[in-house]
Coordinates of C-alpha atoms in Angstrom, one line a residue:
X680 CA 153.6 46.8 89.3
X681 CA 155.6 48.8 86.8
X682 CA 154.5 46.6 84.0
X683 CA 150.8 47.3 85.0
X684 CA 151.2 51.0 85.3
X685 CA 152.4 50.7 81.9
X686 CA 149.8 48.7 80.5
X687 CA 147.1 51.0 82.1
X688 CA 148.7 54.1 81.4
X689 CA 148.3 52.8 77.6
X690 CA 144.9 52.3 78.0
X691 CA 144.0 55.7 80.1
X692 CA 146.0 57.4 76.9
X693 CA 144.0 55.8 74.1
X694 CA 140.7 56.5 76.0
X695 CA 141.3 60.4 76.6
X696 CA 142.8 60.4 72.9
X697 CA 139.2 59.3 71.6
X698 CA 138.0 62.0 74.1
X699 CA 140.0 64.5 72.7
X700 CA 139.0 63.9 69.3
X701 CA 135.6 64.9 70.0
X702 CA 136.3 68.5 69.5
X703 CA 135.7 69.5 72.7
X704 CA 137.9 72.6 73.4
X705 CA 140.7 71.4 75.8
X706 CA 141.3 73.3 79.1
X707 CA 144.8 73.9 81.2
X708 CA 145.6 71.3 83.8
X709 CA 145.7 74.0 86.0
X710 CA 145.6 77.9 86.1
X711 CA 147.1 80.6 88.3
X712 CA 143.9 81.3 90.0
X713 CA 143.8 78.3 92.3
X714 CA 144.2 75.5 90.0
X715 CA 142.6 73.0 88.2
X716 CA 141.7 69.6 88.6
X717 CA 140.3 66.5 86.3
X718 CA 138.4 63.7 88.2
X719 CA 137.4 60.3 86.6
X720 CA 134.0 58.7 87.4
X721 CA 132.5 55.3 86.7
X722 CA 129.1 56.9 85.8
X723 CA 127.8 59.5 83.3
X724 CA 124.5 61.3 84.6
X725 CA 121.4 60.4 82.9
X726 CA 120.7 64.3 83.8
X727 CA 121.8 66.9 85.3
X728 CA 118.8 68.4 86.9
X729 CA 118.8 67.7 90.5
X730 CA 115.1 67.1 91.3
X731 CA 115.2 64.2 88.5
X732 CA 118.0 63.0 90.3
X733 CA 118.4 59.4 90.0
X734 CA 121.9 57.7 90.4
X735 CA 123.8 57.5 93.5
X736 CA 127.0 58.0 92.0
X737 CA 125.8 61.5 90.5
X738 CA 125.0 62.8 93.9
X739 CA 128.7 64.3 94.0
X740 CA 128.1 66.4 90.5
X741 CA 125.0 68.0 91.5
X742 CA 126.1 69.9 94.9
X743 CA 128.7 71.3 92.5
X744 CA 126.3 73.6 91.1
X745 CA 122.7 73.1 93.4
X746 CA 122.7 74.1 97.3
X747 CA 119.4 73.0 98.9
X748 CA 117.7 74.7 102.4
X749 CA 119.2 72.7 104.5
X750 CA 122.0 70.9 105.2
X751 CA 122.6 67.5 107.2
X752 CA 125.3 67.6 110.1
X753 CA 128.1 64.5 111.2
X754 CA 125.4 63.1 113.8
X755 CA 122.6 63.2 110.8
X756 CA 121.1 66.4 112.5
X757 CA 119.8 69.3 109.9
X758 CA 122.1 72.3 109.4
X759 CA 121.1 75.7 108.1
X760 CA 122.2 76.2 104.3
X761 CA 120.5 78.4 101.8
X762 CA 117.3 78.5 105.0
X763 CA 118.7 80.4 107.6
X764 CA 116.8 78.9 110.8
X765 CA 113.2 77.0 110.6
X766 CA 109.9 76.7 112.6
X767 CA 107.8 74.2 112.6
X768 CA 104.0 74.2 114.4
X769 CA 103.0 72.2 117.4
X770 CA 101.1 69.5 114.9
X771 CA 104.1 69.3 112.6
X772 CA 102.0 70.6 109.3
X773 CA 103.4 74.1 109.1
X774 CA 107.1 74.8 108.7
X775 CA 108.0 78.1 108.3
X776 CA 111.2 79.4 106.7
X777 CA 114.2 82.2 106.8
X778 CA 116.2 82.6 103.8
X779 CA 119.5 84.0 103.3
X780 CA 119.4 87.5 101.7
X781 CA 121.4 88.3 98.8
X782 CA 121.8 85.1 97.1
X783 CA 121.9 84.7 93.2
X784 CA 121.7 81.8 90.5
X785 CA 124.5 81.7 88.4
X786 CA 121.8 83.6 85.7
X787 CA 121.8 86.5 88.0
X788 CA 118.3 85.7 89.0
X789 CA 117.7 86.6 93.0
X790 CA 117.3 83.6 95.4
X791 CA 114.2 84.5 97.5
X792 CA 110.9 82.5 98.8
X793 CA 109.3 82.9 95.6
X794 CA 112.2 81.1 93.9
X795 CA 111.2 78.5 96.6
X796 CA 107.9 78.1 95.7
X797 CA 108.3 77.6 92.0
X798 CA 110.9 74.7 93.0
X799 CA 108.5 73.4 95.2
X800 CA 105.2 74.1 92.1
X801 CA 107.2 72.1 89.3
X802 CA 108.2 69.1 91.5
X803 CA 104.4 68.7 91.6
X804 CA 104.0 69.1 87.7
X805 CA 101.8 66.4 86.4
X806 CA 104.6 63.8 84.2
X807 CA 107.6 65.4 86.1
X808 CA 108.6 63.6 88.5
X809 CA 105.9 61.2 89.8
X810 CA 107.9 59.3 92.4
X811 CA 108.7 62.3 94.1
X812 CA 105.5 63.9 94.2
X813 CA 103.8 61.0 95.9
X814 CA 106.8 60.1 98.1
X815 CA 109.0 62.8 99.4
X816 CA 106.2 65.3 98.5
X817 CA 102.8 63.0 98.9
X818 CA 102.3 65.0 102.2
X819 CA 102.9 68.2 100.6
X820 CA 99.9 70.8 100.6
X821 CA 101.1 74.3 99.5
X822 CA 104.2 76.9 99.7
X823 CA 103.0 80.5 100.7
X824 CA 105.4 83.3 100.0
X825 CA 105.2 85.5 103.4
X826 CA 107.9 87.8 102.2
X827 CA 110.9 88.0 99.9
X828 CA 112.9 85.8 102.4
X829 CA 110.2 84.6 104.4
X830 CA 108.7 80.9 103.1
X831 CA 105.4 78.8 104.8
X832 CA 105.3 75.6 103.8
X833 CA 101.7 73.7 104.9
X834 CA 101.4 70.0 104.7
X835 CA 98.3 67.7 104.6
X836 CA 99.9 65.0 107.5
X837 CA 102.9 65.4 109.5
X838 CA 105.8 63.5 107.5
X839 CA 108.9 62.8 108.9
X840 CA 110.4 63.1 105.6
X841 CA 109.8 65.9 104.5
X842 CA 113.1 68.3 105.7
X843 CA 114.9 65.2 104.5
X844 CA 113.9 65.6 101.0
X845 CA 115.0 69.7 101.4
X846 CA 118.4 68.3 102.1
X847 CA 118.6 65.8 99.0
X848 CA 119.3 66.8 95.8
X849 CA 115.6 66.8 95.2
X850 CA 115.7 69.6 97.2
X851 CA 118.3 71.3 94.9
X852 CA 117.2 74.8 93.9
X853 CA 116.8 75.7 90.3
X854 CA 116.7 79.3 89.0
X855 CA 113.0 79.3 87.9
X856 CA 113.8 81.2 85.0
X857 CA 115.9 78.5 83.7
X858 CA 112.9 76.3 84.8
X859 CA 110.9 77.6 82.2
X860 CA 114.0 78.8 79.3
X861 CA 116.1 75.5 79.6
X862 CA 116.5 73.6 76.0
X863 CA 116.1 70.4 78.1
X864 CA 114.7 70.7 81.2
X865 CA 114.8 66.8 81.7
X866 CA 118.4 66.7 80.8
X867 CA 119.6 69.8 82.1
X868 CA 122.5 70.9 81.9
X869 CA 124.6 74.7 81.4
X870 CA 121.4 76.2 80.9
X871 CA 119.9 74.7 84.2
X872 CA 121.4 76.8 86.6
X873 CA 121.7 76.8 90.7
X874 CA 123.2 79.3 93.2
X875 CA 126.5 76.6 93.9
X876 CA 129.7 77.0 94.3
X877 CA 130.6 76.0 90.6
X878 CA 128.9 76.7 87.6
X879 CA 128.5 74.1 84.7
X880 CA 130.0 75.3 81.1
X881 CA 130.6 72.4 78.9
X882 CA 128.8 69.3 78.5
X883 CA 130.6 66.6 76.2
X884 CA 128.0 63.9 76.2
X885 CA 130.2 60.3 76.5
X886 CA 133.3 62.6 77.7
X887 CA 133.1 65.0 80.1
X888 CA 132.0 68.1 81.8
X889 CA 133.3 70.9 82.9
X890 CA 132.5 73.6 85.8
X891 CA 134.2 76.6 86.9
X892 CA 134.2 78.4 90.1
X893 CA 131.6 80.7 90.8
X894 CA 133.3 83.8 92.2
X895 CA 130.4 85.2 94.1
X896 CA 129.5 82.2 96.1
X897 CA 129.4 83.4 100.0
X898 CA 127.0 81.2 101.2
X899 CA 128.3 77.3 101.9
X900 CA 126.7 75.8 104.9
X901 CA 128.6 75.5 108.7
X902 CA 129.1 71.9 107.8
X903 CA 131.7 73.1 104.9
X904 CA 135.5 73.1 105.9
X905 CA 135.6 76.6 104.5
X906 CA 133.6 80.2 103.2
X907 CA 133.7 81.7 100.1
X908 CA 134.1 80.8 97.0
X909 CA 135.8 77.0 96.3
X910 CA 139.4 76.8 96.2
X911 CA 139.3 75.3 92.4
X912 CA 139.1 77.9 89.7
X913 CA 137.8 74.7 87.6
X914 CA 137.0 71.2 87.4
X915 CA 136.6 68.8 84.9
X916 CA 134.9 65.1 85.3
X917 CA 135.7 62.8 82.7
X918 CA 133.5 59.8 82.3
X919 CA 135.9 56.6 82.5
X920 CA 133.2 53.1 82.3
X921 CA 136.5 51.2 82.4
X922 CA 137.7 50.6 85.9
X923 CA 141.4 49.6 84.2
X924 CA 141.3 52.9 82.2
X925 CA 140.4 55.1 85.8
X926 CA 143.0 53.8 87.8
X927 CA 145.3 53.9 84.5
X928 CA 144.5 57.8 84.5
X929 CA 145.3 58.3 87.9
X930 CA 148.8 56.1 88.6
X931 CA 149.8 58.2 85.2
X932 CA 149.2 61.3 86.0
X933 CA 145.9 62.7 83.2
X934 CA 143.8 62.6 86.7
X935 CA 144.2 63.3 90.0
X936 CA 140.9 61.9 91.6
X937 CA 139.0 58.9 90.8
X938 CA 135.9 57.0 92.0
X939 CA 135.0 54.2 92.3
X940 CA 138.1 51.7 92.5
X941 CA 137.7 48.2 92.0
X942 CA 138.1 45.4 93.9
X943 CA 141.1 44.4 92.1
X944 CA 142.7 47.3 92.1
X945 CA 142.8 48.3 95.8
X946 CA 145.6 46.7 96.7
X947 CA 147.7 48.6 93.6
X948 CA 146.5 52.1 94.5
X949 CA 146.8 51.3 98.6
X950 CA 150.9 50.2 98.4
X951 CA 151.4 53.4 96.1
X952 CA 153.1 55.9 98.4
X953 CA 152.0 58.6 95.8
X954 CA 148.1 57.6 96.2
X955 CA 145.6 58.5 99.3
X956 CA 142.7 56.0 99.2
X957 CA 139.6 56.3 101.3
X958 CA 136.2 54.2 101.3
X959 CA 132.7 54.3 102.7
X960 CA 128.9 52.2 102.9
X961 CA 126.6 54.1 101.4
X962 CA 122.9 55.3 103.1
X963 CA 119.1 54.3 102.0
X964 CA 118.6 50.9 100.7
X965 CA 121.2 47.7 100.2
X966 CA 121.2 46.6 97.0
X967 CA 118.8 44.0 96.4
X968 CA 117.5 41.4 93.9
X969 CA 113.5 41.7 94.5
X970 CA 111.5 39.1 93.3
X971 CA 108.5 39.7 91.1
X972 CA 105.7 37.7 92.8
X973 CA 102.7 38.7 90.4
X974 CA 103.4 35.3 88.5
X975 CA 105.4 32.0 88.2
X976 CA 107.4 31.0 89.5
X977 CA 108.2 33.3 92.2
X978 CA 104.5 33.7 93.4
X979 CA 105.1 31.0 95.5
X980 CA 107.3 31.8 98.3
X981 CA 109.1 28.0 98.3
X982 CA 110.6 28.9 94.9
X983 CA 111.6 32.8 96.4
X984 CA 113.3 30.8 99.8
X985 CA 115.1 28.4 97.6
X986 CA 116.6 31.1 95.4
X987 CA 118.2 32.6 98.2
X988 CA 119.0 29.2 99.5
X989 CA 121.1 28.5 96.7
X990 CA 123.4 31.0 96.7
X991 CA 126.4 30.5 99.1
X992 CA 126.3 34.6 98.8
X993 CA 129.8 35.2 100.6
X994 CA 131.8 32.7 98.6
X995 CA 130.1 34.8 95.5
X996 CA 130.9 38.1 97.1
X997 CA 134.6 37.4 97.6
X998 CA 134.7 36.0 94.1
X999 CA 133.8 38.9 92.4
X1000 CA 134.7 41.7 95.4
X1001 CA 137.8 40.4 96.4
X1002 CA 136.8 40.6 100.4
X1003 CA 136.0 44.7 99.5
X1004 CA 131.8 44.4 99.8
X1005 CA 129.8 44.3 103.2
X1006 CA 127.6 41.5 103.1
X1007 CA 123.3 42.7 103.1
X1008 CA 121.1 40.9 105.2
X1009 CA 118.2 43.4 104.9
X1010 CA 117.0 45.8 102.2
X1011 CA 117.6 48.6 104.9
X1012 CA 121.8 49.8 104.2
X1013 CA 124.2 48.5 107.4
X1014 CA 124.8 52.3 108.2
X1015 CA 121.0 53.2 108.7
X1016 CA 120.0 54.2 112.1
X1017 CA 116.8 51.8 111.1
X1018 CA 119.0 48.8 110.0
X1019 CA 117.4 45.5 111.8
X1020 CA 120.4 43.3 112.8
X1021 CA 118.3 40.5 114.4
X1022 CA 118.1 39.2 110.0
X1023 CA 121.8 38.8 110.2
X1024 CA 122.9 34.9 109.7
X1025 CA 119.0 34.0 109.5
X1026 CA 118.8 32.8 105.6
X1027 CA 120.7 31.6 102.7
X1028 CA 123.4 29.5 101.8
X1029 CA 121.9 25.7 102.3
X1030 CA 121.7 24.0 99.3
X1031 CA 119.9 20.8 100.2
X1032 CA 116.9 23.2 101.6
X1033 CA 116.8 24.8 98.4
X1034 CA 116.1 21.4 96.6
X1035 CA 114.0 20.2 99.4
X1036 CA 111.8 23.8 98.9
X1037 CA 111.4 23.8 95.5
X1038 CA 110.5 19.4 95.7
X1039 CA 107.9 20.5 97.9
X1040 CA 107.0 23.5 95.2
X1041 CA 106.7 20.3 92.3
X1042 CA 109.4 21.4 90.4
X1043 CA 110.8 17.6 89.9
X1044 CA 111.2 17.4 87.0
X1045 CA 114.7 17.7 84.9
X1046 CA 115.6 19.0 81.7
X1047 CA 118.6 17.9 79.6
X1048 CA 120.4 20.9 80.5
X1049 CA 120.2 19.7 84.2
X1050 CA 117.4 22.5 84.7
X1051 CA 114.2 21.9 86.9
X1052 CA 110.8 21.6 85.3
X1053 CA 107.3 21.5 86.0
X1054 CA 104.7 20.6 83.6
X1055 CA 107.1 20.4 80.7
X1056 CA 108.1 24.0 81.6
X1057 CA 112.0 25.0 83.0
X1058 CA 112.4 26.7 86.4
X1059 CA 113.6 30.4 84.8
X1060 CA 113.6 33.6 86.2
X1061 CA 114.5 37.0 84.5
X1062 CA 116.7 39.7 85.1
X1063 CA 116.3 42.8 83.5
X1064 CA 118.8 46.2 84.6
X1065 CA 119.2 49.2 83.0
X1066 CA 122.8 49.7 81.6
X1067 CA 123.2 53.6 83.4
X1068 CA 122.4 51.9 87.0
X1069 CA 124.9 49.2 86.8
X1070 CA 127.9 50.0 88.2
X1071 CA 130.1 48.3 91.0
X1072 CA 130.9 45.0 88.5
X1073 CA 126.9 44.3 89.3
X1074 CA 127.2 42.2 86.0
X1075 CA 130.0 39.9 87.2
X1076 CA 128.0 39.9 90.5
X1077 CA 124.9 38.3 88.2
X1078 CA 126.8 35.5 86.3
X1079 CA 128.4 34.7 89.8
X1080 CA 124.6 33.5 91.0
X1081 CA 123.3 32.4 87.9
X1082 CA 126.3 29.8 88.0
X1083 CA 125.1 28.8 91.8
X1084 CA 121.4 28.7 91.4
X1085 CA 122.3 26.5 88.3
X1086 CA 124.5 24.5 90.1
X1087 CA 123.4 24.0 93.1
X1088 CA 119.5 24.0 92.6
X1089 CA 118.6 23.8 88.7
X1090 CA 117.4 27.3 88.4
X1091 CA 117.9 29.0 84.9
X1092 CA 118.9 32.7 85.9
X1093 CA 118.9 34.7 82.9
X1094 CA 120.4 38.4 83.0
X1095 CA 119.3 41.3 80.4
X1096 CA 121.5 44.7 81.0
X1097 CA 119.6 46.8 78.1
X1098 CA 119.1 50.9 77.3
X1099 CA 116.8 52.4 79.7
X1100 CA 113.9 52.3 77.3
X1101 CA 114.2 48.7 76.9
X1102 CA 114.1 48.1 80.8
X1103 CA 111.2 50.2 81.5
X1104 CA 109.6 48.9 78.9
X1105 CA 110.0 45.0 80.0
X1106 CA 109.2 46.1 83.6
X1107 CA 105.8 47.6 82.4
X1108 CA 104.9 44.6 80.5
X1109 CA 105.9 42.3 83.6
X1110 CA 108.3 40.4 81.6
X1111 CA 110.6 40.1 84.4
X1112 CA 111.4 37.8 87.6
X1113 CA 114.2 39.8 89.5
X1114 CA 114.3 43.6 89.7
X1115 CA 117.8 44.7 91.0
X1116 CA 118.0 48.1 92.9
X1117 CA 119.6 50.0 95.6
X1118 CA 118.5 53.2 96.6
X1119 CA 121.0 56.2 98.2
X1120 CA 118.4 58.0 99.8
X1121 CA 120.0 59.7 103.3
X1122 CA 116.4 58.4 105.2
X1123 CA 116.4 54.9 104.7
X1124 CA 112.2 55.0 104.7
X1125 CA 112.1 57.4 101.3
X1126 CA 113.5 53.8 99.6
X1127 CA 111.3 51.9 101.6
X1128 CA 108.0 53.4 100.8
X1129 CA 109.0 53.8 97.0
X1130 CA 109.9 50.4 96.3
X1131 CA 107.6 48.3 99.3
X1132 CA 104.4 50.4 99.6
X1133 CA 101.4 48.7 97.2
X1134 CA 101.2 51.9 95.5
X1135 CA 105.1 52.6 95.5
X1136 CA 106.1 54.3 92.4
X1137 CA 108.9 51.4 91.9
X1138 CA 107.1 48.4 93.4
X1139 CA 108.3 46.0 91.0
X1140 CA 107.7 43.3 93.4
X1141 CA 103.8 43.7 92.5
X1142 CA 103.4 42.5 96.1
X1143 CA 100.9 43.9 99.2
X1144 CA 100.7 43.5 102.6
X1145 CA 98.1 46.2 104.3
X1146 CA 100.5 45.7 107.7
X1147 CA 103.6 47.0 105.5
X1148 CA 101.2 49.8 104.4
X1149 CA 100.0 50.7 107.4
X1150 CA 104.0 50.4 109.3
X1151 CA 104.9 52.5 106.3
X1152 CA 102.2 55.8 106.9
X1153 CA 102.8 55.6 110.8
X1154 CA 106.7 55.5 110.1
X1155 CA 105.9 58.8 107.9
X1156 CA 103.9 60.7 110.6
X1157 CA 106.2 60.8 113.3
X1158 CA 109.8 62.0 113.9
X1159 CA 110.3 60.1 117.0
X1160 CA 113.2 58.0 115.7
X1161 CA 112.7 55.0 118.1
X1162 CA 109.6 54.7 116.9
X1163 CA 110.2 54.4 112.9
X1164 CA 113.0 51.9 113.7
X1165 CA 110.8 50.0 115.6
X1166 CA 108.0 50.0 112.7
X1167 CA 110.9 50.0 110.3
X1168 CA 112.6 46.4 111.7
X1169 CA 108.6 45.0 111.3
X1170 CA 108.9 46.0 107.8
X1171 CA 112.5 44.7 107.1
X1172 CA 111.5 41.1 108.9
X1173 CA 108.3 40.9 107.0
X1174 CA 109.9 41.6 103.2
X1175 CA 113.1 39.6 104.4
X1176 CA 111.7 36.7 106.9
X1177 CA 108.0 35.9 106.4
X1178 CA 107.6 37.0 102.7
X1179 CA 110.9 36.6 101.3
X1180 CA 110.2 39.0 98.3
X1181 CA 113.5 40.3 98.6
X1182 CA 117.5 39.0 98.7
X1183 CA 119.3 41.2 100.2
X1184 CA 123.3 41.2 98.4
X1185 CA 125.9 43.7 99.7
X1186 CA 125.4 47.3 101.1
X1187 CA 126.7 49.8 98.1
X1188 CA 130.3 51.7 99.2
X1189 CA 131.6 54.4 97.6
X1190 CA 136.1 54.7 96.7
X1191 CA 138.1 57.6 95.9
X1192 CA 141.7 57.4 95.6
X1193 CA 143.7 60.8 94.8
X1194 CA 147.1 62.4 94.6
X1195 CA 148.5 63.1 97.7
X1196 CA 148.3 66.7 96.7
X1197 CA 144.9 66.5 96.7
X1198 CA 143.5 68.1 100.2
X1199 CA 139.8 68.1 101.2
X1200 CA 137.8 64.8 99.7
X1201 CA 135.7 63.1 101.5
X1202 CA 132.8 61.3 102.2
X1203 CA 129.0 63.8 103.2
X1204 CA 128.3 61.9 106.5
X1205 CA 125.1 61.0 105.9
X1206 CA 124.7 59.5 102.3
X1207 CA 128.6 58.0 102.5
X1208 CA 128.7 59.3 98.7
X1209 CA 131.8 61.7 98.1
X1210 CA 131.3 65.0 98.9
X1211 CA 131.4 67.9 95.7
X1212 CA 134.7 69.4 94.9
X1213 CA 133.8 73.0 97.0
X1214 CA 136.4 72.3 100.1
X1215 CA 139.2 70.2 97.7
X1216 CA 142.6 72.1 96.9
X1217 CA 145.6 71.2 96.2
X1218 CA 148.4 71.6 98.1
X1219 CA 150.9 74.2 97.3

């Protein structure tokens, strides 16, 4: 184990050399003022404005500097924040809210309900954000300003959604000066400010960034282990891709948090008497290879079933996960209060059904690469991913099934991971077959109507079902939570069971492992993603 520390702590050292080389000015490890700390991640934000929030794994940076109106409790239940208390009208269309007095953005702009409203206006922009403003806000009619901290909030339907999205990062409030004065509002950014507990200074794009406490914060919600300002005077996250060169930082000392831990490197960091290591599933959506059913060959549901068929999915997932990932049997996350157990065990792993299936679907023939054809064409399916949304060795994941569907049934799996641009780009020409995608969204039916719905702003399945449309809206309307599970599981059986758009492959989980010294991580109790840095210290 020595001989590995060694090796990674070489690594760790060449990558925060390149870092420092950058220019970037250099702060203390820690300063008298309740210390510092540097944290390694596996991602780097594609932005750092909260309502174009779009990566799981960012969730963590943004309640750094963003607080939201509400907050969500251990059992799931909402919890006052920057809203004070909340009414809403006997037909669930009026919601009417009390703010907190005498809160500022880091700009010194006052925090009131017409700060609220502008949140609220630009969400709703035309080119903005479009999945929001027909999802978490499709039900969304206007924000009257009744008084300074006084907010009415009037929606077209009832939507059961709705306080969920004021507890996201969506729901993040942004100084509305900086709204309209930021150099990139897409981007954000130090000049995209919040009221939270840390304020964003220094951007190094590739590197790092750095926040400082924000010594007037006095409003954290009762869910936080503390009041006040945080117990950091400063943090610094530095972007480590490498999973060798995160774990390197942290067994030698340059950090004292990471995220996301690899497989093969739990066992290291777990018999380290120096290291604290903690885990947990993740809310919203499992992550999920949906197939693309608007042409060959997966419009016919044969070829879908026998994908799925020919994957012996649990020998793959201890392959590449070393016994660390939760199995998916449903696009709905294990954790989910609307998670459908009855699909456990129900499909997948049979290869002699997925040679009968695709027989049956006349692809016959064989190609001297041992690949199925069908009127002189091969049996191949595409998978394109955006490089800044794969994460969790989703890569080794894909040549782990492209080896089994080739094996086992013939299937030519190709994989793409491209720029973003290049992604959305094949995705709007429909040169794909498999879309990958998990979603972290705390209410499970935010990922469902964005990627299922036939209007769903990331339908990528380009398939419809009126029933799934219909379950969908009356899911929506009501908060009775018995009754969205129930419409919820109908959903789940018909995308899993009877249309078998979708394969299901492990349920996302989020790592940190830490110097004992390190008091307060841990995981926000509804999206299982780590909570921000406001309650961590370290110990004396």
């Amino acid at each position: 184990m020595k001989h590995l520390r060694r090796t990674l702590a070489l690594l760790v050292a060449a990558s925060l050399a390149v870092t420092a080389c950058g220019g970037a000015p250099r702060e203390t490890a820690a300063t008298a003022d309740g210390g510092g700390l540097t944290w390694a991640v596996e991602t780097q934000p594609i932005t750092f404005n909260p309502h174009l929030w779009a990566q799981n794994k960012a969730r963590l940076l943004v309640w750094n500097q963003f607080d939201a109106l509400l907050a969500r409790g251990e059992d799931g239940s909402f919890k006052p924040w920057l809203a004070t208390s909340w009414e809403t009208s006997a037909d669930g269309r009026t919601y009417t809210f009390h703010l907190r007095d005498g809160v500022r953005f880091h700009d010194g702009e006052t925090f009131d309900a017409a700060a609220v409203k502008a949140n609220l206006d630009q969400l709703r922009a035309p080119g903005y954000n479009p999945a929001v403003a027909s999802i978490q806000l499709g039900s969304f009619d206007r924000a009257e300003v009744v008084s300074p901290t006084e907010l009415r909030i009037r929606l077209k339907r009832p939507d059961a959604l709705f306080l969920d999205f004021l507890a996201s990062p969506y729901g993040g409030q942004v100084s509305p000066k900086s709204l309209k004065t930021a150099k990139n509002l897409k981007a954000g950014g130090p000049d995209l400010v919040g009221t939270g507990p840390f304020i964003l200074d220094r951007y190094v794009q590739g590197q790092e960034v750095h926040y400082r406490r924000n010594p007037a914060y006095a409003w954290a919600p009762s869910t936080a282990r503390h009041q006040g300002p945080a117990h950091l005077a400063e943090i610094t996250y530095r972007f480590l891709p490498e999973a060798a060169v995160r774990v390197g930082a942290l067994t030698s000392g340059q950090a004292q948090v990471i995220e996301g831990v690899p497989a093969t490197e739990v066992d290291l960091v777990k018999k380290d008497p120096g290291l604290a290591y903690q885990t947990a599933l993740n809310s919203g959506s499992a992550f999920t290879y949906y197939f693309n059913t608007g042409h060959p060959p997966f419009d016919d549901v044969r070829v879908r079933r026998a994908f799925r068929e020919a994957v012996d999915l649990d020998a793959v997932l201890a392959s590449v996960y070393r016994g660390q990932a939760t199995r998916a049997w449903s696009v709905v996350g294990r954790t989910s209060p609307f998670y459908d157990a009855t699909l456990e065990h129900t499909y997948g792993g049979d290869p002699a059904k997925a040679n009968a299936l695709l027989d049956q679907a006349g692809w016959t023939g064989r190609d001297a690469q041992g690949f199925r054809t069908k009127d002189g064409r091969r049996l191949t399916v595409r998978s394109v991913s955006a490089a800044p949304f794969v994460r969790e060795r989703r890569e080794i994941l894909a040549q782990a099934v492209q080896a089994q569907v080739k094996q086992n049934a013939g299937i030519d799996f190709q994989i793409k991971i491209v720029d973003q641009g290049s992604a959305q780009q094949a995705w709007d020409r429909d040169e794909y077959e498999v879309f990958e995608n998990s979603r972290g969204d705390t209410d499970a039916g935010a990922a469902l109507s964005l990627i299922l719905a036939k209007q769903g702003p990331i339908n990528r399945t380009r398939f419809s079902d009126a029933s799934i449309d219909t379950w969908l809206a009356r899911a929506s309307a009501t908060s009775d939570t018995k009754a969205r599970a129930a419409l919820y599981a109908r959903i789940q059986r018909a995308v899993v069971t009877e249309h078998a758009t979708a394969f299901p492959i492990y349920v996302p989980a989020d790592q940190i492992a830490a110097s004992r010294s390190v008091e307060g991580l841990g995981f926000d109790p509804v999206s299982g993603t780590p909570r921000s840095a406001y309650d961590v210290r370290i110990a004396p």
